[in-house]
Coordinates of C-alpha atoms in Angstrom, one line a residue:
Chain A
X129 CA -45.5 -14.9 -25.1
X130 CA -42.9 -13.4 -23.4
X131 CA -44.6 -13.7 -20.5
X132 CA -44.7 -17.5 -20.6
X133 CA -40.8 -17.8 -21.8
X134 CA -40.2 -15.8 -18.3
X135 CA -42.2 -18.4 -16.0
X136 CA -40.5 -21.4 -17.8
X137 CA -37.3 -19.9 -17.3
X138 CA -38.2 -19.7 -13.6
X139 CA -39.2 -23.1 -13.6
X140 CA -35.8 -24.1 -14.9
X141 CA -33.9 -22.0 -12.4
X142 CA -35.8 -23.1 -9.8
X143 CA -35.0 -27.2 -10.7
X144 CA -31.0 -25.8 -10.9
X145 CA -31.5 -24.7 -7.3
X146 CA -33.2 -27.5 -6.6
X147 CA -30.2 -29.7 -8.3
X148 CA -27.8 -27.6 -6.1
X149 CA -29.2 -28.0 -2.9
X150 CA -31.2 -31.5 -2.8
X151 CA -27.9 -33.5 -1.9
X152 CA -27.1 -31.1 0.8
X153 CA -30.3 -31.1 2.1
X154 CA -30.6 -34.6 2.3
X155 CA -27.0 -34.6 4.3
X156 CA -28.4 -32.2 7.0
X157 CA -31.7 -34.7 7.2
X158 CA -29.9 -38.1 7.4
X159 CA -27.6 -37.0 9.9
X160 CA -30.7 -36.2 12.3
X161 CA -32.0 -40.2 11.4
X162 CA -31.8 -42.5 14.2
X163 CA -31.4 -45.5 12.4
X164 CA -28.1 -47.2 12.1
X165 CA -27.8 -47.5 8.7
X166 CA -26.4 -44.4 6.7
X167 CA -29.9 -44.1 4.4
X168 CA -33.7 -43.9 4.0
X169 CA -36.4 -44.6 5.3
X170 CA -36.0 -42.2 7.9
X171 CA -37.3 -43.9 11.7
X172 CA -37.0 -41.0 13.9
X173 CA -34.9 -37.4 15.1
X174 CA -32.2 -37.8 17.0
X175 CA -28.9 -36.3 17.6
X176 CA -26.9 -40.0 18.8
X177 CA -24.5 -39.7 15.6
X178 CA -23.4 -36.0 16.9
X179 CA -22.8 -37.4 20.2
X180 CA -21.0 -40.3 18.3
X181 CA -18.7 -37.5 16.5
X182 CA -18.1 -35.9 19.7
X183 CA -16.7 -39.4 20.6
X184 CA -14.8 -40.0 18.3
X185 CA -11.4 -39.1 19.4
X186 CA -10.2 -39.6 15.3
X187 CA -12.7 -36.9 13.9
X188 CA -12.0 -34.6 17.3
X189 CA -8.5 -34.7 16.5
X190 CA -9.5 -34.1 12.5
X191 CA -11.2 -31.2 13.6
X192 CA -8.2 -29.7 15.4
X193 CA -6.0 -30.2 12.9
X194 CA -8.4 -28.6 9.9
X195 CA -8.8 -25.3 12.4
X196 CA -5.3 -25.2 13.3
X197 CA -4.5 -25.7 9.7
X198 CA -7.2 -23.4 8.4
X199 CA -6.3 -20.1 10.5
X200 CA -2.3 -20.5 10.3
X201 CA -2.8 -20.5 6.0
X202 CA -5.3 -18.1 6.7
X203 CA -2.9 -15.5 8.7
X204 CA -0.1 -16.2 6.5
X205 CA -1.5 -16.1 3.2
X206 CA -3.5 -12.8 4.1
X207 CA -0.4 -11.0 5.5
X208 CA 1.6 -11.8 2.1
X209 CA -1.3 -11.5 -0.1
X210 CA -1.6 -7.9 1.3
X211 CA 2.1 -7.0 0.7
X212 CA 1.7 -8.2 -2.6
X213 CA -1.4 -6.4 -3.3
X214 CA 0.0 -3.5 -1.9
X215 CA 3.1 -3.4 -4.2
X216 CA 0.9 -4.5 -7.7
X217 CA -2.0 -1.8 -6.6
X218 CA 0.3 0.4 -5.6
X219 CA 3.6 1.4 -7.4
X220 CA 5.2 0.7 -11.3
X221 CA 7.8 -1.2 -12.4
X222 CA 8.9 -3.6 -14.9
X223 CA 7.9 -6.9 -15.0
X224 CA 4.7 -6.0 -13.3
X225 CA 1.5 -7.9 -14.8
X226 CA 4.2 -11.2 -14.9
X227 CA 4.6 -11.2 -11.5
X228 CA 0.9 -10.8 -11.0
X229 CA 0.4 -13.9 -13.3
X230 CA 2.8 -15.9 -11.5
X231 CA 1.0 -15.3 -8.0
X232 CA -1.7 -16.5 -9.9
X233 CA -0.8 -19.0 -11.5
X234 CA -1.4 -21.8 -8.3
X235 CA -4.9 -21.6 -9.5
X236 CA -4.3 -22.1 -12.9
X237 CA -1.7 -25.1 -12.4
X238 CA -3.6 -28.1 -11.7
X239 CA -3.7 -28.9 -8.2
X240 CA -3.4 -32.2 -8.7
X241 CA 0.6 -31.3 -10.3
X242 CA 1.0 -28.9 -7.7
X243 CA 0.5 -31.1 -5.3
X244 CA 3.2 -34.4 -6.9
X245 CA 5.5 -31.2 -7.3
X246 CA 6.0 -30.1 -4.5
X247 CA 6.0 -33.8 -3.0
X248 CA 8.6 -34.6 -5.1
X249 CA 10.8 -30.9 -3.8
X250 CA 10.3 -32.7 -0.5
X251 CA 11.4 -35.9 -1.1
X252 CA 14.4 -34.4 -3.0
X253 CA 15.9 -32.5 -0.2
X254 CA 15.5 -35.8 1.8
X255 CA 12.6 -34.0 4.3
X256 CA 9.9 -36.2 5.6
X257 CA 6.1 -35.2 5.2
X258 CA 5.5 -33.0 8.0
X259 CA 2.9 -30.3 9.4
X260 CA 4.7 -27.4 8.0
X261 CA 4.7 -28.5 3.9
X262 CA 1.3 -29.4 4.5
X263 CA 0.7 -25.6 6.2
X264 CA 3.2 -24.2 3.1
X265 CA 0.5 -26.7 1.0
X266 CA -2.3 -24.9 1.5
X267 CA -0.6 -21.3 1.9
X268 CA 0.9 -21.4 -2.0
X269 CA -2.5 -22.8 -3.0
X270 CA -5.0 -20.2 -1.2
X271 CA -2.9 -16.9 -1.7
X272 CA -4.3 -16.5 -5.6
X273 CA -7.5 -16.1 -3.9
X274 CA -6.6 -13.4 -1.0
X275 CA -4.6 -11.2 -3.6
X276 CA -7.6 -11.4 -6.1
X277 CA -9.6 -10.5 -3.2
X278 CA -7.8 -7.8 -1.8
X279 CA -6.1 -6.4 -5.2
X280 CA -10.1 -5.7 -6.5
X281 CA -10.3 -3.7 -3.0
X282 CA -7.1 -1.6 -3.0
X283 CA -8.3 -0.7 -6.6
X284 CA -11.0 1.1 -5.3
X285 CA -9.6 3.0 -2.4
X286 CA -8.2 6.0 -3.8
X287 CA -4.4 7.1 -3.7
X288 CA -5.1 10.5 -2.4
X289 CA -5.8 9.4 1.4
X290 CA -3.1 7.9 1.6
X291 CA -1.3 11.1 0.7
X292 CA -3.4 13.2 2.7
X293 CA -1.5 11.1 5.7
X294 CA 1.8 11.4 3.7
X295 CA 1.6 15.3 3.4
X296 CA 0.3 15.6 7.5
X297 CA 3.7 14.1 8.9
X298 CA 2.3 10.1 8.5
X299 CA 5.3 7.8 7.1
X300 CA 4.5 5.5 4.8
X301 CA 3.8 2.8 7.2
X302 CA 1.8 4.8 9.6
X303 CA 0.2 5.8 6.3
X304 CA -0.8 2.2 5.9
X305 CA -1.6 1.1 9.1
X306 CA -3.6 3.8 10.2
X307 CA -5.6 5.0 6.7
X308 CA -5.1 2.2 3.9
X309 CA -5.6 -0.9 6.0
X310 CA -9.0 0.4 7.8
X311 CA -10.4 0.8 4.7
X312 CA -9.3 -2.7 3.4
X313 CA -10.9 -4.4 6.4
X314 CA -13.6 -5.8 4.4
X315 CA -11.6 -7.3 2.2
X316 CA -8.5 -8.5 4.9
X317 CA -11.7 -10.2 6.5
X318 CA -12.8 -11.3 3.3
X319 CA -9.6 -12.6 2.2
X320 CA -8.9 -14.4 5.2
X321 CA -12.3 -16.2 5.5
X322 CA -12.2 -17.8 1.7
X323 CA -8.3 -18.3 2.7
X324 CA -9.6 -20.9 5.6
X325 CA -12.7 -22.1 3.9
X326 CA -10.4 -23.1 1.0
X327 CA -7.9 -24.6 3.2
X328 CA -10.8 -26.8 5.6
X329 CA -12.0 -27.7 2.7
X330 CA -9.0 -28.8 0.3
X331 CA -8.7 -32.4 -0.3
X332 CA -7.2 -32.8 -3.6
X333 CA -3.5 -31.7 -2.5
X334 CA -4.1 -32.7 1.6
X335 CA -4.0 -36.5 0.5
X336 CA -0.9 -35.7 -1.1
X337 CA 0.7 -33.6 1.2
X338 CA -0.4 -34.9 4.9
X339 CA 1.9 -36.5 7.0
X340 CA 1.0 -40.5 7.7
X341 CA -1.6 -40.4 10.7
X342 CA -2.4 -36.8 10.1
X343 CA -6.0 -36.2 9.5
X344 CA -7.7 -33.0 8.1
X345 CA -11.5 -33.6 8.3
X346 CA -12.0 -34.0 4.5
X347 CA -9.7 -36.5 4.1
X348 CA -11.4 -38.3 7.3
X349 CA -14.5 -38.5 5.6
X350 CA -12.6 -39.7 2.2
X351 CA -11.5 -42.5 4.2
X352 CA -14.3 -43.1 6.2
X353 CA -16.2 -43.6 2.5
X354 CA -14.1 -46.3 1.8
X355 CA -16.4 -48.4 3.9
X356 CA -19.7 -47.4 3.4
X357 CA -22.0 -44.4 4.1
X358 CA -22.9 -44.3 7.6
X359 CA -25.0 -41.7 9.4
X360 CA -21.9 -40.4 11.1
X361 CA -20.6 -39.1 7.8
X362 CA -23.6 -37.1 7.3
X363 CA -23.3 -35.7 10.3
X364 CA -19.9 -34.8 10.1
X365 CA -21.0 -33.1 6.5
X366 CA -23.9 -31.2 8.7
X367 CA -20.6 -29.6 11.3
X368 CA -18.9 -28.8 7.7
X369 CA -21.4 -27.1 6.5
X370 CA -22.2 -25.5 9.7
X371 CA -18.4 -24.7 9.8
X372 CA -17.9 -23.7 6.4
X373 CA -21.3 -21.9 5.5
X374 CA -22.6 -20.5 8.8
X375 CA -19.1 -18.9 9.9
X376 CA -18.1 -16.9 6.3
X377 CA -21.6 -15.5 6.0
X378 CA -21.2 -14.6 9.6
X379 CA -17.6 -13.5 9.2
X380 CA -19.5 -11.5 6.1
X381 CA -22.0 -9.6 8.2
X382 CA -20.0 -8.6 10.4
X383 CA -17.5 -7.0 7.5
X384 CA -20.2 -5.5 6.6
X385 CA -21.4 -3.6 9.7
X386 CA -17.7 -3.1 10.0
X387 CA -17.2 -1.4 7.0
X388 CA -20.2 0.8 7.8
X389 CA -19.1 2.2 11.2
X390 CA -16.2 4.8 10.8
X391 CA -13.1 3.7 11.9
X392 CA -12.5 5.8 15.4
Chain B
X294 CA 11.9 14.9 -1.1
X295 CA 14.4 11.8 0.1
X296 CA 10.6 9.8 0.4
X297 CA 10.7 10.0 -3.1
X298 CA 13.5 8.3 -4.6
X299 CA 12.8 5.6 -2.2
X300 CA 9.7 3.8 -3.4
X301 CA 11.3 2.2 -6.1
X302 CA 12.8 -0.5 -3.6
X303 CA 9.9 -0.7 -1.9
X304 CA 7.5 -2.9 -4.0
X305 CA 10.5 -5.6 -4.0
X306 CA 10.2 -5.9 -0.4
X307 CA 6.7 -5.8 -0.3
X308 CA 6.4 -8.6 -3.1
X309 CA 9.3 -11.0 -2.1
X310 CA 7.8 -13.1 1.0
X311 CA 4.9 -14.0 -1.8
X312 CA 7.6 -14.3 -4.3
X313 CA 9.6 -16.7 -2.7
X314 CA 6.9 -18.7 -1.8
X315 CA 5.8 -19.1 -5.4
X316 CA 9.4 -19.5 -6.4
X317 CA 9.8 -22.5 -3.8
X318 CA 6.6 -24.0 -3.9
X319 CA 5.5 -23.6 -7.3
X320 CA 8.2 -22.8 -9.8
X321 CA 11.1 -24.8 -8.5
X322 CA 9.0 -28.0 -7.4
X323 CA 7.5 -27.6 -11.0
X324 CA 10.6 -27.6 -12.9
X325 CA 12.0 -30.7 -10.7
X326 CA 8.8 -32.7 -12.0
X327 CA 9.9 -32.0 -15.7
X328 CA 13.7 -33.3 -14.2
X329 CA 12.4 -36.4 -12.8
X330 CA 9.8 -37.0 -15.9
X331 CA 13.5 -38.1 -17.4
X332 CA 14.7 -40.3 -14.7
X333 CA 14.4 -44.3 -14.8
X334 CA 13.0 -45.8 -11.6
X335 CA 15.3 -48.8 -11.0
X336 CA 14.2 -52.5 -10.1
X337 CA 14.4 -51.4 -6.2
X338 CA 12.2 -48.8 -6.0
X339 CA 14.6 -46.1 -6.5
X340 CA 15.7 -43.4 -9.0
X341 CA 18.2 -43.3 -11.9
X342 CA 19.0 -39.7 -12.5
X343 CA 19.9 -39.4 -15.9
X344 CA 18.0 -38.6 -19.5
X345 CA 16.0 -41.5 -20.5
X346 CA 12.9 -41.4 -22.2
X347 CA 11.3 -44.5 -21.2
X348 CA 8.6 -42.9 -19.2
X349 CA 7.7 -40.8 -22.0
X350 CA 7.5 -43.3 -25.0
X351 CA 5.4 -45.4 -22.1
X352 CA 2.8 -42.3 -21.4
X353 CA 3.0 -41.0 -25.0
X354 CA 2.5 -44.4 -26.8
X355 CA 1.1 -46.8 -23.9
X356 CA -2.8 -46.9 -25.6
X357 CA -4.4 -47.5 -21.8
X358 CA -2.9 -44.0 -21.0
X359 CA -3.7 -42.1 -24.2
X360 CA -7.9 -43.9 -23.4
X361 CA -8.2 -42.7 -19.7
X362 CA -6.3 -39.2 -21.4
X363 CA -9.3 -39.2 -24.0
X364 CA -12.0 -40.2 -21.6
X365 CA -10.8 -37.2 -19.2
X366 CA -11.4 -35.0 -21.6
X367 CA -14.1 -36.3 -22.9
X368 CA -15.7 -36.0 -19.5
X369 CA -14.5 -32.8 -18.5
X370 CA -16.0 -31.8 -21.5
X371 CA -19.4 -33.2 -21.5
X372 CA -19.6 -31.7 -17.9
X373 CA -18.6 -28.2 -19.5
X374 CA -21.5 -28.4 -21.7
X375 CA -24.1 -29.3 -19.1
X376 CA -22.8 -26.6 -16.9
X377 CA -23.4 -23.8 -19.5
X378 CA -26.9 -25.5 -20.3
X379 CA -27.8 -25.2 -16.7
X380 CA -26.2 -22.5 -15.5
X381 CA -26.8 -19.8 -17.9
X382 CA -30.9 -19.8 -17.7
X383 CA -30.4 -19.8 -13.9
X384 CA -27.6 -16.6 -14.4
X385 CA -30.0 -14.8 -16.6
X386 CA -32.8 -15.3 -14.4
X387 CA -31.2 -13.8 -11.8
X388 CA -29.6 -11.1 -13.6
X389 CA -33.1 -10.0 -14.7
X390 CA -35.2 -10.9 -12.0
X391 CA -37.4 -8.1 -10.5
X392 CA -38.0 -10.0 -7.3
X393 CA -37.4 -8.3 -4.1
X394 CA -34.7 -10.4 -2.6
X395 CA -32.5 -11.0 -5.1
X396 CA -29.5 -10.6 -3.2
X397 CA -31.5 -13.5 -1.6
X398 CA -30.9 -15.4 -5.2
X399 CA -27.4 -14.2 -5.4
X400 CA -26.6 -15.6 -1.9
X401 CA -27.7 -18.6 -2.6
X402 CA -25.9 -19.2 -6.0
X403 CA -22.7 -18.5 -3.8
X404 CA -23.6 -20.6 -1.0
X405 CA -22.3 -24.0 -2.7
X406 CA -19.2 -22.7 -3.2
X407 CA -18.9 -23.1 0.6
X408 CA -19.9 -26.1 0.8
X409 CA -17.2 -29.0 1.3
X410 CA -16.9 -30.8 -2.1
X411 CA -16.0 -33.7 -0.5
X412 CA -19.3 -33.2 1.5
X413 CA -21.1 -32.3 -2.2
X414 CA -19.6 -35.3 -3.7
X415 CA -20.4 -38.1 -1.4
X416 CA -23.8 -36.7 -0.9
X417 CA -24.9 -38.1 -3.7
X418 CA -24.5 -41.4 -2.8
X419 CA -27.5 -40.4 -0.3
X420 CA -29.9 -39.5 -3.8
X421 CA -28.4 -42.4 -5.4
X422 CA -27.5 -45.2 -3.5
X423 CA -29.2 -48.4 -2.9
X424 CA -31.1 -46.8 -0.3
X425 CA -30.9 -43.3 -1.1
X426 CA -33.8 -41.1 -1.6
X427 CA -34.3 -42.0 -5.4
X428 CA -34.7 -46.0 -4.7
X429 CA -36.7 -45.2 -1.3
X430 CA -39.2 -43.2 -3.6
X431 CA -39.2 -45.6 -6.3
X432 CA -40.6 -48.1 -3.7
X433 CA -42.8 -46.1 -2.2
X434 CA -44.6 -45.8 -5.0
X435 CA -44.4 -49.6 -6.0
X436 CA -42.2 -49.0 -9.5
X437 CA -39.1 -51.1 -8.3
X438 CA -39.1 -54.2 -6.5
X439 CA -35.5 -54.1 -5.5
X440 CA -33.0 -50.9 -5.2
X441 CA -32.1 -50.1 -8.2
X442 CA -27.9 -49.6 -8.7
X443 CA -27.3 -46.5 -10.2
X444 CA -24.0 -45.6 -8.6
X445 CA -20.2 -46.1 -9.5
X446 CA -20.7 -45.3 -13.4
X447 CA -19.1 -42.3 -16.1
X448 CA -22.7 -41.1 -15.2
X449 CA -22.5 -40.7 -11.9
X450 CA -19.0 -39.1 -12.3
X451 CA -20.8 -36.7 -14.6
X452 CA -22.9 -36.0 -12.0
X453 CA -20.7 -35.0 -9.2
X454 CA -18.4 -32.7 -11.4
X455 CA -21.7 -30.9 -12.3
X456 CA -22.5 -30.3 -8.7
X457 CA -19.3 -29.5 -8.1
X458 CA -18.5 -26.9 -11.1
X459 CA -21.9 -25.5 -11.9
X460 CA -21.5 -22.9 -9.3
X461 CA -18.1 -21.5 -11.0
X462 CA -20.1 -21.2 -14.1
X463 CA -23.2 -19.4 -13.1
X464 CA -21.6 -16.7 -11.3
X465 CA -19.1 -15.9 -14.3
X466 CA -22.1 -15.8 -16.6
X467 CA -24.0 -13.8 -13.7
X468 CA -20.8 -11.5 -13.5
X469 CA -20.8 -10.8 -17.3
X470 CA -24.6 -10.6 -17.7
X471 CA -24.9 -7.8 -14.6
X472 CA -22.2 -5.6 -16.1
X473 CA -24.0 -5.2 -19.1
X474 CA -25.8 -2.2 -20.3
X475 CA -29.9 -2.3 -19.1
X476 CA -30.9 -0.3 -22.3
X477 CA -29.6 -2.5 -24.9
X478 CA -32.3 -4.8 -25.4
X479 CA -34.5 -2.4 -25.0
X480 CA -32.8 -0.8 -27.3
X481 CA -32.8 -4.0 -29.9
X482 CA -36.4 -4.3 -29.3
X483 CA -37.4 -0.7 -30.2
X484 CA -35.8 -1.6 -33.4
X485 CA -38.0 -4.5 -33.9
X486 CA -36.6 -7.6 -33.0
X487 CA -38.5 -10.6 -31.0
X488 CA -37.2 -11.0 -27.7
X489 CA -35.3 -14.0 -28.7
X490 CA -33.9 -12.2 -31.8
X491 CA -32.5 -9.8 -29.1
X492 CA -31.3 -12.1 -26.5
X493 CA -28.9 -13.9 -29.6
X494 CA -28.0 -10.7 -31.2
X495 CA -27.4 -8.6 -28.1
X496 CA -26.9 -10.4 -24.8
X497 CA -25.7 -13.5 -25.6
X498 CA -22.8 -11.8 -27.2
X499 CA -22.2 -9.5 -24.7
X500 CA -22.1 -12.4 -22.4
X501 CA -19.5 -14.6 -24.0
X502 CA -16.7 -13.2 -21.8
X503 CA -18.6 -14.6 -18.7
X504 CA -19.5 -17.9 -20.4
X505 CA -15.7 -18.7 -21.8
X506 CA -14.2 -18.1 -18.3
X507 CA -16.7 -20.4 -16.4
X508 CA -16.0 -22.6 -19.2
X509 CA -12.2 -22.6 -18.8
X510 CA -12.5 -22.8 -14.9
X511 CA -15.2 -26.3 -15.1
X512 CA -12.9 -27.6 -17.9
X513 CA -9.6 -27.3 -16.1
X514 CA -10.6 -28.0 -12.9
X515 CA -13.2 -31.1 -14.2
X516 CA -10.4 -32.1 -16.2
X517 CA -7.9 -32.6 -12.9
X518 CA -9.9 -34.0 -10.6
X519 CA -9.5 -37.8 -9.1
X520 CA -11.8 -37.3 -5.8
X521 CA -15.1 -37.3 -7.7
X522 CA -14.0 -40.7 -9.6
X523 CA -12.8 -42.4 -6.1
X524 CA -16.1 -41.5 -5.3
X525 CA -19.0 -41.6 -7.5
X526 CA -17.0 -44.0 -10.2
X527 CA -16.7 -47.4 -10.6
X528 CA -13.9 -49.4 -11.2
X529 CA -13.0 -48.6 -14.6
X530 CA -13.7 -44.9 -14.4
X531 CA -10.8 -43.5 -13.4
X532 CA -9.7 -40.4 -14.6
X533 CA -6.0 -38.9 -15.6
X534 CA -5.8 -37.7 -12.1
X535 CA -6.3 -40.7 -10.8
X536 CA -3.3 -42.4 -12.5
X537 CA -1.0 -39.4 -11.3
X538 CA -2.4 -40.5 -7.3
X539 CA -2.2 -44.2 -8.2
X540 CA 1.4 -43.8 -9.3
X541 CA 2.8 -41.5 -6.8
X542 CA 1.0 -42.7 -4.3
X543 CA 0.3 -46.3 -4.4
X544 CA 3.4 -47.1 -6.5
X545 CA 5.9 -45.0 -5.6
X546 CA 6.8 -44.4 -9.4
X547 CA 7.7 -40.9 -9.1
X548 CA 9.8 -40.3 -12.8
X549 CA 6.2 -42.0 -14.5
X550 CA 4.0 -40.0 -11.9
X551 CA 5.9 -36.5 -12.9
X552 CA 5.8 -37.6 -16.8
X553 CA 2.3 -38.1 -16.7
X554 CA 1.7 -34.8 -14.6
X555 CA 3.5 -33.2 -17.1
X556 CA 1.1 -34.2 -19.6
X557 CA -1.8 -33.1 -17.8
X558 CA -0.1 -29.5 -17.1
X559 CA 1.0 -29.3 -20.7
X560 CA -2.4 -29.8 -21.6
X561 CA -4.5 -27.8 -19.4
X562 CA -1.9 -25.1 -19.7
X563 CA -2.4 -25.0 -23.4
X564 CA -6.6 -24.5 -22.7
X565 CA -5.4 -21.5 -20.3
X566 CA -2.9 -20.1 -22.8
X567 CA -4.8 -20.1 -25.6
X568 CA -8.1 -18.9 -23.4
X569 CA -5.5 -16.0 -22.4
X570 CA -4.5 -15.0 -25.8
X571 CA -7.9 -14.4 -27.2
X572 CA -9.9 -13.6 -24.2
X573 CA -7.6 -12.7 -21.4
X574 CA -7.4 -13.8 -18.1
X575 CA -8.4 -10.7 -16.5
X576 CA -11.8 -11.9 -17.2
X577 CA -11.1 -14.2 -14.4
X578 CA -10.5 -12.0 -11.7
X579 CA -13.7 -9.8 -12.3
X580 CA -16.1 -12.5 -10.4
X581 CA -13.8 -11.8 -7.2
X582 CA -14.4 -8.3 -7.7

């Protein structure tokens, strides 16, 4: 009896995998399809509608600006979300779990509002769209995520090697540099990966936010939908995925045998 | 000694470059919205400062506004619901599994969170479409004789959201279900309940805390969306999001865009408030953990 409930419930989780990963996988196939036309049947492999991306001087310059884009938030929001983390984790004082709402609370504020907000701050001090909103965009909006990330870290490295350093002649900042932050690599790395994957991947507030004849990748694709499918979009989705998947779980491996190797 | 009276300054400095930001991105821009929610936007496309209420008694009594509010909700609702059907089999399975590569499993429930959802979105119009894989089957076996239409519906919005928040839900349910105690059901079954009987009375409790917060997360973020409806709706599916971008963006109305995003935050912040006064929010954080 039991027995059976467990295979059915197999079954089920097997058809929710299966409803997870079908579109993707059928994005990674179509952008291999030779034919012109952005659907099935499939007439043969071929790799024309990369060559076509690589062509295409509008997605190239997408690209750019979704890497530059991606590791500027990345740095910035992982260099505050540390200082924060460090003074939450770290110290007592009044006020406390507020201010660790209020970092928060980008995530909890639809992103659609943040986004018409700070628009509207923009067009109220008379400042045209430009690069650095768009950078300050995605920075406000992927710095919940790093001080989540690295706050659940610092939780778990204990105080006393930190004063071990402290009570050997270490200041406080040689204390950090050279104890606390080695052991918060994983989660720096961590931190700064789901910072950029976040940040390539936003759409919702880019629309909003980009400058006119700026494109980040995501919204290329959005408006290369308004046509029609075409084969190029799925292979642009194939060098997201690629971009987006293959690089965190690399960036993750590597944390890992980071992490295992003693520092020095 | 002197190192010790000093630390109390410290956390201000440490916290203010991510305090500012949130100040001046968030809090200020936020409060500027509620300002301009009260302006007038005159016949030439600019702004009267002042207090006026038009935009309100539009948004609040305009019945095309209160039906896409209703229908959002609606939606985000029924997608809610069908993430919590789906995803919390597939959690418990791979809470419980004993099969060797379960990290395996795990990787793969966290691998769609990586994925682009613009990328997820639109790749539904290749399953969908008029010749998607769904209509090329169906006439490969000889049950259509011309593509069927299936896109561009509340259905297909449905559909998309799902993809998009069923992730967020099983790994909050897979969060809540791993932390719990192994013995307990065996615990409940030494005492003689059925297996089911032990699953309502034991785990499904213990897993509410998991369930509510992936429930918050696919409501309020279903709830906001206006990609998914660009998308995978039709014409008359657009959803409250959707008139915030149509009237900041395509009309310039900013004092009726920031009424109606008002609305919007005033609801969704009620969900988030009322899910942090019974639950708490620190529920939340533990799937980052």
């Amino acid at each position: 009896m039991q027995n059976k409930g467990w295979i059915a419930l197999k079954s089920y989780t097997v058809l929710v995998y299966l409803f997870m990963f079908a579109p993707v996988t059928v994005v990674v196939l179509l952008s291999f399809n030779s034919s012109q036309f952005g659907g099935f049947p499939i007439e043969g492999l071929s790799l024309r509608w990369f060559e076509a991306l690589w062509n295409n001087a509008a997605i190239v310059r997408a690209f750019q600006t979704s890497l530059l884009l991606g590791s500027l938030t990345a740095l910035i929001s992982t260099a505050m979300g540390i200082l924060a983390s460090l003074a939450l984790v770290r110290y007592d004082f009044p006020g406390k779990s507020f201010l660790n709402t209020l970092l928060i609370a980008p995530v909890l504020v639809p992103e659609v509002v943040l986004a018409v907000a700070l628009l509207l701050f923009l067009r109220w001090l008379s400042l045209p769209k430009n690069f650095l909103m768009l950078l300050m965009g995605h920075v406000i909006f992927t710095l919940p995520f790093v001080i989540l990330v690295v706050q659940a870290r610092l939780v778990a490295i204990k105080r006393v090697y930190e004063e071990a350093a402290l009570s050997l002649g270490a200041n406080k900042v040689q204390a950090f540099m050279q104890v606390t932050l080695p052991l918060l690599m994983p989660a720096v790395a961590a931190g700064m990966l789901f910072a950029f994957t976040v940040s390539f991947d936003d759409i919702t507030g880019t629309l909003f936010w980009k400058p006119a004849g700026v494109e980040t990748v995501p919204t290329q694709i959005f408006s290369m939908l308004r046509n029609s499918i075409s084969p190029e979009i799925n292979a642009l989705g194939t060098v997201m995925i690629l971009v987006t998947v293959a690089l965190p779980l690399l960036g993750a491996g590597l944390a890992r045998r980071l992490s295992r190797t003693p520092s020095n | 000694m002197a190192s010790d009276r000093r630390p109390n300054l410290n956390p201000i400095i440490l916290l203010t470059p991510a305090m500012v930001s949130v100040a001046f991105l968030l809090v200020v821009p936020v409060a500027f919205v509620v300002v301009y929610s009260f302006w007038l936007r005159t016949s030439v496309g600019g702004e009267q400062p002042g207090f006026y209420l038009d935009n309100w008694v539009e948004v609040l009594t305009d019945s095309f506004y209160r039906d896409i509010l209703f229908s959002t909700l609606r939606i985000a609702g029924i997608t809610t619901i069908l993430c919590a059907l789906l995803g919390y089999p597939a959690a418990f399975f791979v809470a419980n599994t004993r099969f060797r590569n379960k990290a395996l499993l795990l990787l793969l429930l966290m691998l769609p969170f990586w994925i682009s959802y613009i990328i997820r979105t639109m790749s539904w119009i290749n399953i969908l479409g008029v010749s998607g894989a769904f209509n090329y089957l169906l006439e490969a076996l000889s049950l259509t004789d011309e593509p069927l239409q299936m896109l561009y519906n509340e259905v297909t919005v449905i559909l998309g959201l799902l993809h998009f928040l069923l992730p967020f839900m099983i790994l909050n349910i897979y969060v809540s279900l791993d932390g719990m105690d192994r013995d307990l059901v065996p615990a409940a079954r030494s005492l003689g309940t059925t297996p089911w009987q032990a699953f309502l009375e034991v785990t499904l409790p213990l897993s509410m805390p998991g369930l509510a917060a992936g429930g918050l997360l696919c409501f309020v973020l279903g709830s906001g969306t206006y990609i998914t409806p660009l998308v995978l709706g039709g014409p008359t599916d657009a959803m409250f999001a959707n008139l915030i971008y149509e009237a900041i963006i395509t009309q310039l109305n900013w004092p009726l865009g920031s009424a109606l995003s008002i609305v919007l935050l005033l609801i969704l912040g009620s969900v988030v408030l009322l899910y942090n006064r019974y639950l708490g929010l620190n529920q939340l954080y533990k799937s980052f953990s």
